[in-house]
mmCIF file of C-alpha atoms in Angstrom:
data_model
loop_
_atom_site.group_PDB
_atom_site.id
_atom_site.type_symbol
_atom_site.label_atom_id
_atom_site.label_comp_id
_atom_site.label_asym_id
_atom_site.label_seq_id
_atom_site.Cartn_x
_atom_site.Cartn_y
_atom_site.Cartn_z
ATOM 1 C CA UNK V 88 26.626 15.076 1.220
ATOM 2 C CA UNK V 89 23.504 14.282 -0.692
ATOM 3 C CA UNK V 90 24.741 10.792 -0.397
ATOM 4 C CA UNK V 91 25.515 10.408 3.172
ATOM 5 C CA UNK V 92 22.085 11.812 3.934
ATOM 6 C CA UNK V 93 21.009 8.763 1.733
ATOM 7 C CA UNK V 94 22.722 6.077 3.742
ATOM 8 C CA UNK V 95 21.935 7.563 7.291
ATOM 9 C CA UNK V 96 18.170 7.693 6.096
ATOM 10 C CA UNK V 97 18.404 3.803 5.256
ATOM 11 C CA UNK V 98 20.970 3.098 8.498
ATOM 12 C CA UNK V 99 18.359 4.669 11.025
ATOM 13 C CA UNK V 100 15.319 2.596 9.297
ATOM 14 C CA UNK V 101 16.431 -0.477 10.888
ATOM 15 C CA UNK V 102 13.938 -0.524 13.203
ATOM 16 C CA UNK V 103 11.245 -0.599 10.378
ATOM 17 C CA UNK V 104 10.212 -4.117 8.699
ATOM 18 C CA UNK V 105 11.805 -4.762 5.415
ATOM 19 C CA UNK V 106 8.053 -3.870 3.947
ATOM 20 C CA UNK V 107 8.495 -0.121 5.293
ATOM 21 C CA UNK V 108 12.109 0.211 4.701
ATOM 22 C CA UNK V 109 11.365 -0.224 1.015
ATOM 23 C CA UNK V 110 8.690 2.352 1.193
ATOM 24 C CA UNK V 111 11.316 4.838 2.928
ATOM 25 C CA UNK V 112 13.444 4.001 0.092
ATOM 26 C CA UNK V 113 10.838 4.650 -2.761
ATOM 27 C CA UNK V 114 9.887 7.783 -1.161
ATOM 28 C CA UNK V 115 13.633 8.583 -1.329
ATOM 29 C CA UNK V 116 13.428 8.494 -4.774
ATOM 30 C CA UNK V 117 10.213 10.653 -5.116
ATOM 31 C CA UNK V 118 11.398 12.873 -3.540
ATOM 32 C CA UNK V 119 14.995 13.254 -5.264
ATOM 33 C CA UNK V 120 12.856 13.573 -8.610
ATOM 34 C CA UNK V 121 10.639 15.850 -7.431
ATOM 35 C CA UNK V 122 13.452 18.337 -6.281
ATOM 36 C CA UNK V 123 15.494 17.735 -8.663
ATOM 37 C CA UNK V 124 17.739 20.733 -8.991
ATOM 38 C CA UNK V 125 15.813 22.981 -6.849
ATOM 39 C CA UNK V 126 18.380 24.425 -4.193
ATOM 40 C CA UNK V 127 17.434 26.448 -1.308
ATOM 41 C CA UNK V 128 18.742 30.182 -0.908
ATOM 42 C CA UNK V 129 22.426 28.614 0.959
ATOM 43 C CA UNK V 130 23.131 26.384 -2.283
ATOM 44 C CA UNK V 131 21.939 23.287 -0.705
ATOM 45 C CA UNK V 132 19.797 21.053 -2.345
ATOM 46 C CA UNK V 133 16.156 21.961 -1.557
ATOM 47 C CA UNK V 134 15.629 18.003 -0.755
ATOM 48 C CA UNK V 135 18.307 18.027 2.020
ATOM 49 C CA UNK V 136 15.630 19.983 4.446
ATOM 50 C CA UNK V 137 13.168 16.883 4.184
ATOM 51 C CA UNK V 138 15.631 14.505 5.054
ATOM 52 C CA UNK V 139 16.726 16.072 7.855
ATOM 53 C CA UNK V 140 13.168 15.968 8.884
ATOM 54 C CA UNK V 141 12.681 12.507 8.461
ATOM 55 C CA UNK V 142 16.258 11.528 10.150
ATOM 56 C CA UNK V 143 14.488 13.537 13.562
ATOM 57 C CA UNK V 144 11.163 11.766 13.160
ATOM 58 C CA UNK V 145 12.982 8.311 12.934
ATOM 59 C CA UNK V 146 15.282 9.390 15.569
ATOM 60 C CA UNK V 147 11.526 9.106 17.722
ATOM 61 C CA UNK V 148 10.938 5.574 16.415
ATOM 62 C CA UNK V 149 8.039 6.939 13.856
ATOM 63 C CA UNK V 150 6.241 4.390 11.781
ATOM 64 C CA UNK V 151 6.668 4.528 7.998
ATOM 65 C CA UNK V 152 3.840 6.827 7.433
ATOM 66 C CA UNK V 153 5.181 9.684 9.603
ATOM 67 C CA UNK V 154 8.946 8.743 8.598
ATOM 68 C CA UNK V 155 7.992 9.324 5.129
ATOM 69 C CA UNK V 156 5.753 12.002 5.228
ATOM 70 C CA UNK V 157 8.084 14.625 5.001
ATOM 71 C CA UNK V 158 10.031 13.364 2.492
ATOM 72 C CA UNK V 159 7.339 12.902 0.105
ATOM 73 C CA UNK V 160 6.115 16.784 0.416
#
């Protein structure tokens, strides 16, 4: 799942420059170290919630800053 969330992140950035897109990607990666193994109360990773955060924002046409905000909390 953790995965999937990973690709639609980087499929729904296409409408970022390749510049931003790698920022969205870096902040991936923050943000999978910084919640690393932290789950929320259902079992789901804790970092799921920010993505699905960041997939709505994008889904608005957000620039980088406010796509990648909430995955970098």
């Amino acid at each position: 799942m953790l995965m999937d969330m990973k690709r639609s992140l980087r499929e729904r950035s296409v409408y970022l420059d390749e510049e931003d897109r790698l920022l969205v990607k870096k902040a991936i990666v923050f943000a999978e170290r910084a919640h690393h193994g932290q789950k929320r109360m259902t079992g789901e990773a804790y970092v799921m919630h920010p993505y699905h955060v960041c997939e709505i924002v994008m889904e608005y046409g957000a620039d980088v800053t406010n796509t990648f905000t909430p995955i970098s909390k």
